[in-house]
mmCIF file of C-alpha atoms in Angstrom:
data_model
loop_
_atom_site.group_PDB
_atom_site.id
_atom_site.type_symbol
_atom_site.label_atom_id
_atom_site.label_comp_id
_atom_site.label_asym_id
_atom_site.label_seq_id
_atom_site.Cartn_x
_atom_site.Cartn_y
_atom_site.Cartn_z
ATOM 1 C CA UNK A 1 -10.839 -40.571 -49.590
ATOM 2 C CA UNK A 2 -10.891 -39.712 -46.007
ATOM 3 C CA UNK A 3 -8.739 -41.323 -43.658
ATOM 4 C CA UNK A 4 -8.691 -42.114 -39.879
ATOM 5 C CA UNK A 5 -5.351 -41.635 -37.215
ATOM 6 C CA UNK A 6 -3.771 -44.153 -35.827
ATOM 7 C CA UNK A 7 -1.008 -44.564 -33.069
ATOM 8 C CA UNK A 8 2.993 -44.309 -33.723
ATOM 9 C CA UNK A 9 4.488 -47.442 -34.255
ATOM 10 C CA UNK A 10 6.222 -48.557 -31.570
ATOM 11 C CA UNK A 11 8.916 -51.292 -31.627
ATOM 12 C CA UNK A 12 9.971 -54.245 -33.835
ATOM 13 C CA UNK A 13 7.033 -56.213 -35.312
ATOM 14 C CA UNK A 14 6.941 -59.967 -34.708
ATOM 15 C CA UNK A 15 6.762 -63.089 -36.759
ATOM 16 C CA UNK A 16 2.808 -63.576 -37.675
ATOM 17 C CA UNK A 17 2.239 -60.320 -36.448
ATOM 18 C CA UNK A 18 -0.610 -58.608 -38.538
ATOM 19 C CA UNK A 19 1.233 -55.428 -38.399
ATOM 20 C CA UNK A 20 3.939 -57.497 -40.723
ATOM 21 C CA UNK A 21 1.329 -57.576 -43.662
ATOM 22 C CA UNK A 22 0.421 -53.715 -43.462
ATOM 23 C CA UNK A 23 1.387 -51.830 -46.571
ATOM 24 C CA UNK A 24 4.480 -48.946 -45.763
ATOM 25 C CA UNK A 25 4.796 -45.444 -47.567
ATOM 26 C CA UNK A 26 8.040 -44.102 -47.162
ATOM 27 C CA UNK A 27 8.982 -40.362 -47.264
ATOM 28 C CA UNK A 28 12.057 -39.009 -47.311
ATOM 29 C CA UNK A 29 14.100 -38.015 -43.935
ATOM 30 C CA UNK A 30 15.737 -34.456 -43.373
ATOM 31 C CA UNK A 31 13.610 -30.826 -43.729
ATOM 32 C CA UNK A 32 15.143 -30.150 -47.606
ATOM 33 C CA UNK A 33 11.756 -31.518 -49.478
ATOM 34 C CA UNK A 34 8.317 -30.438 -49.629
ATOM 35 C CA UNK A 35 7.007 -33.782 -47.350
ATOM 36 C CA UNK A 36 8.580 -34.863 -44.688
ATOM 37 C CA UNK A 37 7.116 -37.664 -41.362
ATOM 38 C CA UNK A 38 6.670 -34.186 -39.890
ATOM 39 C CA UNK A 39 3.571 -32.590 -42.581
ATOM 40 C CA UNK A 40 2.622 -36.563 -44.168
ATOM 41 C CA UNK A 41 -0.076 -36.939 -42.213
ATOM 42 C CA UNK A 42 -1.755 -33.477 -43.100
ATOM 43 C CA UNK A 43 -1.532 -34.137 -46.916
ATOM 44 C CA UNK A 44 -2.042 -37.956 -46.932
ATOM 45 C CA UNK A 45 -4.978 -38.195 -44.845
ATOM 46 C CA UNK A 46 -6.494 -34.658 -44.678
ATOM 47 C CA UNK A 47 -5.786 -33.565 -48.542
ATOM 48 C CA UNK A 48 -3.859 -30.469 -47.034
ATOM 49 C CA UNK A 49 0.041 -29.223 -47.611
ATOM 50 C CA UNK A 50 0.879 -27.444 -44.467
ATOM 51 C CA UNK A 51 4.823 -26.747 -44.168
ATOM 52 C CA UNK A 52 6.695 -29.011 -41.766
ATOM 53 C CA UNK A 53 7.151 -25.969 -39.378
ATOM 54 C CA UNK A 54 3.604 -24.947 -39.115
ATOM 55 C CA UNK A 55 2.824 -28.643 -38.332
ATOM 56 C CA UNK A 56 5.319 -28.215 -36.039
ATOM 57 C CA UNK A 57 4.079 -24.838 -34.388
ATOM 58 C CA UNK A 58 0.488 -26.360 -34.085
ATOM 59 C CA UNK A 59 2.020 -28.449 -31.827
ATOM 60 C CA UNK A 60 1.822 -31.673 -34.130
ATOM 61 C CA UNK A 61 5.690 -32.505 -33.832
ATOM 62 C CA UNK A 62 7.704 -35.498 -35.017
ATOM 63 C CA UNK A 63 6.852 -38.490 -34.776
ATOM 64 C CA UNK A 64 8.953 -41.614 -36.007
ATOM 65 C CA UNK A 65 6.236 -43.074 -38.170
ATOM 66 C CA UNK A 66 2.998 -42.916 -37.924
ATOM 67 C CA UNK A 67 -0.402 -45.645 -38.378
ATOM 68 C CA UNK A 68 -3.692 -44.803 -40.380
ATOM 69 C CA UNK A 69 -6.593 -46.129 -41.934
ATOM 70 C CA UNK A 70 -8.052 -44.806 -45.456
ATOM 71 C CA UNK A 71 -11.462 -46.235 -47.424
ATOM 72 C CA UNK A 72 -10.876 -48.003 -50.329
ATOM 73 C CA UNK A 73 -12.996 -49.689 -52.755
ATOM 74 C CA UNK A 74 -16.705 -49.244 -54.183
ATOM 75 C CA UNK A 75 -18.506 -46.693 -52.383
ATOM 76 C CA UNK A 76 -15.877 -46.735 -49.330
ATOM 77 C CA UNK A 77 -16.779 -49.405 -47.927
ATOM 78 C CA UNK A 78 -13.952 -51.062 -46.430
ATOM 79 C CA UNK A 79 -10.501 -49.804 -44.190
ATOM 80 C CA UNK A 80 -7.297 -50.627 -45.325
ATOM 81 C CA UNK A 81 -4.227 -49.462 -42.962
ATOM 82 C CA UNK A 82 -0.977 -47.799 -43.950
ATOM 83 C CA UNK A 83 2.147 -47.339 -41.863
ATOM 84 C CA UNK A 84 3.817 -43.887 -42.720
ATOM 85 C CA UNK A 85 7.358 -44.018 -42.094
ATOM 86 C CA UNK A 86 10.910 -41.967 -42.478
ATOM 87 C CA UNK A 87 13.033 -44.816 -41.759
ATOM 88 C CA UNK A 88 13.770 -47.314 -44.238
ATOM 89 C CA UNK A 89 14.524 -51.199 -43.609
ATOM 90 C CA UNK A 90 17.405 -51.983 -42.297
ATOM 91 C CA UNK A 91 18.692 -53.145 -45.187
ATOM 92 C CA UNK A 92 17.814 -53.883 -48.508
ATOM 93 C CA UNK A 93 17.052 -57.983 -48.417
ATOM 94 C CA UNK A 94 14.694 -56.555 -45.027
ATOM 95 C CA UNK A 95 11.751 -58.799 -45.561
ATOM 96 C CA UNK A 96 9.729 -55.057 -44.654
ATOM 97 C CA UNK A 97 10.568 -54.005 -48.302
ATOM 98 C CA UNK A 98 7.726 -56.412 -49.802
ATOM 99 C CA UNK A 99 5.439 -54.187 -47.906
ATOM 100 C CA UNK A 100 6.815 -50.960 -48.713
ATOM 101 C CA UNK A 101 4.355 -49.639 -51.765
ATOM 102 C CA UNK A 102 4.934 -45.851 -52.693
ATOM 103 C CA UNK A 103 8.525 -43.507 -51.410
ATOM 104 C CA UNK A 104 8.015 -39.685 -52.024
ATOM 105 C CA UNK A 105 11.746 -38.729 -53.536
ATOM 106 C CA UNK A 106 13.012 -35.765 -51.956
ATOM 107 C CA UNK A 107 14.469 -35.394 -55.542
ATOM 108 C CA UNK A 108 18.080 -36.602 -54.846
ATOM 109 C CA UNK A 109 20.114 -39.651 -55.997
ATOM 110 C CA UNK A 110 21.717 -39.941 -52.419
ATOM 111 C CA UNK A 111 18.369 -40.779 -50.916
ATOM 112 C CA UNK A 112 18.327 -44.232 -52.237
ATOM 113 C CA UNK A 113 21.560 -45.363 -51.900
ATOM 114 C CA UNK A 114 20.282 -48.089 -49.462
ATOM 115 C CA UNK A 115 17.416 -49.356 -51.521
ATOM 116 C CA UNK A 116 17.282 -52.546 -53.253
ATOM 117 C CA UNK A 117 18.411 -52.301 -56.492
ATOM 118 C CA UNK A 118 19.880 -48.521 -55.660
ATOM 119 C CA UNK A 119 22.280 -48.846 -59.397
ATOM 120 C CA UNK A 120 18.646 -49.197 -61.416
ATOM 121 C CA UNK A 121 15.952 -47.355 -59.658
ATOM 122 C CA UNK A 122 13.202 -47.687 -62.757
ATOM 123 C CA UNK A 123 13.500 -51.295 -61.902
ATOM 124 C CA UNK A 124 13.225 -50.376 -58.103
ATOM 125 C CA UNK A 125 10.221 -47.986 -58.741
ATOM 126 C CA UNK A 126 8.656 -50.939 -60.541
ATOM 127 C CA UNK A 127 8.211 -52.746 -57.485
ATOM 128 C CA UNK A 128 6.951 -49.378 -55.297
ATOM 129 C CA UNK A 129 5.244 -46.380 -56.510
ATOM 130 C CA UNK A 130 7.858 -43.671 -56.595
ATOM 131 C CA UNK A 131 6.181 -39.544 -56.119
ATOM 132 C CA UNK A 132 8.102 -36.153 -56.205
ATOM 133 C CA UNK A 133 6.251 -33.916 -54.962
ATOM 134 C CA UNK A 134 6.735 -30.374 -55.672
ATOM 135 C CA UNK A 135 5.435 -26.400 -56.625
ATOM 136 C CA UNK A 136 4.721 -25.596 -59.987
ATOM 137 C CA UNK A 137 7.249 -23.115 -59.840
ATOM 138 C CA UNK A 138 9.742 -25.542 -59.422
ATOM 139 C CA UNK A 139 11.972 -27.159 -61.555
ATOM 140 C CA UNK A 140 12.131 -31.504 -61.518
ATOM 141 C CA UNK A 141 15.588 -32.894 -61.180
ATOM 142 C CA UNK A 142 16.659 -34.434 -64.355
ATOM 143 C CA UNK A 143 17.478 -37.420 -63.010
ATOM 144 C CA UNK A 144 13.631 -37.685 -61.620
ATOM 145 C CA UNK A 145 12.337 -37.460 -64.881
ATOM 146 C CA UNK A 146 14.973 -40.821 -66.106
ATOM 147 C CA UNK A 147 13.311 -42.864 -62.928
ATOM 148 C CA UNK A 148 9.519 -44.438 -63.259
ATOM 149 C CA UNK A 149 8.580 -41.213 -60.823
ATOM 150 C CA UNK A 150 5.046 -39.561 -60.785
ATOM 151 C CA UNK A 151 5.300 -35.882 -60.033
ATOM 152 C CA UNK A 152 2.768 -34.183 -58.157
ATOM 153 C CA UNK A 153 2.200 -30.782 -58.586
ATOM 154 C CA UNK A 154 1.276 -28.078 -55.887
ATOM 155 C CA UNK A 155 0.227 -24.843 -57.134
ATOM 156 C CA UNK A 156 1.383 -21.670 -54.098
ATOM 157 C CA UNK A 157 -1.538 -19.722 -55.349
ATOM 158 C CA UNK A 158 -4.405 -22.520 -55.399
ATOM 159 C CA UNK A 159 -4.201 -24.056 -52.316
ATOM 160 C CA UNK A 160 -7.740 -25.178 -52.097
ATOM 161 C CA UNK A 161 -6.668 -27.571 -54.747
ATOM 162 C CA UNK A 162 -4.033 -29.133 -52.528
ATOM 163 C CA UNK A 163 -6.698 -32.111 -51.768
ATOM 164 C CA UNK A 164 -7.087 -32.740 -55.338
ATOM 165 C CA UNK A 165 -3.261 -33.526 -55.505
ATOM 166 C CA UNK A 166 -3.568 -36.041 -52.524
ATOM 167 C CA UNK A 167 -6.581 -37.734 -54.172
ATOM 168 C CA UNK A 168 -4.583 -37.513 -57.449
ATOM 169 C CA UNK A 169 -1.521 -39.766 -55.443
ATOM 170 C CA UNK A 170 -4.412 -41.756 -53.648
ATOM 171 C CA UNK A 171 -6.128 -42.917 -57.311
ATOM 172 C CA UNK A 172 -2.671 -43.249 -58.968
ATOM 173 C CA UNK A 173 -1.421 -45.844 -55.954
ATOM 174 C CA UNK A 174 -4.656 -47.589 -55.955
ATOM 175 C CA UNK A 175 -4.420 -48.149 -59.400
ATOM 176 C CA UNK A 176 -0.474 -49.310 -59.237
ATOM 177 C CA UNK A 177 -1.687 -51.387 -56.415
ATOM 178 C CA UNK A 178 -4.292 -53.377 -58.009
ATOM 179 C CA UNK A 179 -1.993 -53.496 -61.151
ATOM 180 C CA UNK A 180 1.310 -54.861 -58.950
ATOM 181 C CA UNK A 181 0.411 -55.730 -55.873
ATOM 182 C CA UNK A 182 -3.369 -56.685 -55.019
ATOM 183 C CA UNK A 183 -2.397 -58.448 -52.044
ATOM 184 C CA UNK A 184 -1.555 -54.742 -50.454
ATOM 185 C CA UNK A 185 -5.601 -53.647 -51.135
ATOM 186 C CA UNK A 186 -6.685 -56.605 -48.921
ATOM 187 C CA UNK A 187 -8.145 -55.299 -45.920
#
């Protein structure tokens, strides 16, 4: 489903503050993964993979996290927001990790090592949607395949099916979220 851009988030949310109740995707920090805060916002809202440096080199550089809004439910109807982040809570009793929902793995064990529950991530990755997103050409980490993960699949040669992939993650949070956590799908 299409989505709409919103502003970076800027500074610390507040007590009561309805930015406190908006769902959070995380994706993984660094350049050594597929997405990255710098190319999220081309495949989450737009359905397109671009590289983090040709994001870059068309001038849409980093950004700390980013706001957007995406239809949900019957026929579209309705806007539900999403904060798209790099940086996770401070640490792991942050009251922000009831609202964090999916985390793209970058595929490595160190990446978690400050998430709640980091010694049993299939009971971690019951709480949030976990995605590893790779090429089809590529191998998944062993350890990714022990974990409650859902791998996406990019094919190098098909790229017009790249939005099919983002609808494909878009479908499978929607239905973890009205499985888990409804309260995220309230707009």
């Amino acid at each position: 489903p299409p989505a709409q851009a919103g502003g970076s988030r800027k500074g610390k949310g507040r007590e009561g503050n309805p930015n406190d109740r908006i769902p959070i995707i995380l994706v993984p920090p660094g350049f050594d993964t597929l997405l990255n805060i710098h190319n999220a916002r081309a495949f989450l809202m737009d359905g397109a993979y671009k590289s983090w440096e040709e994001c870059q080199a068309e001038g849409k550089g980093r950004t700390d996290a980013f706001y957007f809004k995406r239809e949900i439910g019957p026929a579209h109807r309705r806007h539900k927001k999403f904060l798209v982040q790099d940086r996770i809570p401070s640490s792991p009793k942050h009251r922000d990790w009831q609202r964090v929902v999916a985390v793209f793995s970058n595929g490595k064990k160190w990446q978690f090592k400050k998430y709640p529950d980091h010694d049993n991530l299939v009971k971690t990755f019951s709480n949030m949607r976990a995605y590893h997103l790779r090429f089809g050409t590529e191998d998944v980490p062993d350890f990714v395949k022990q974990w409650n993960v859902r791998v996406l699949t990019l094919d190098k040669n098909k790229r017009y099916q790249d939005r099919n992939v983002a609808m494909d993650f878009w479908a499978d949070l929607d239905k973890f979220l009205s499985a888990k956590n409804p309260e995220h799908l309230d707009v």
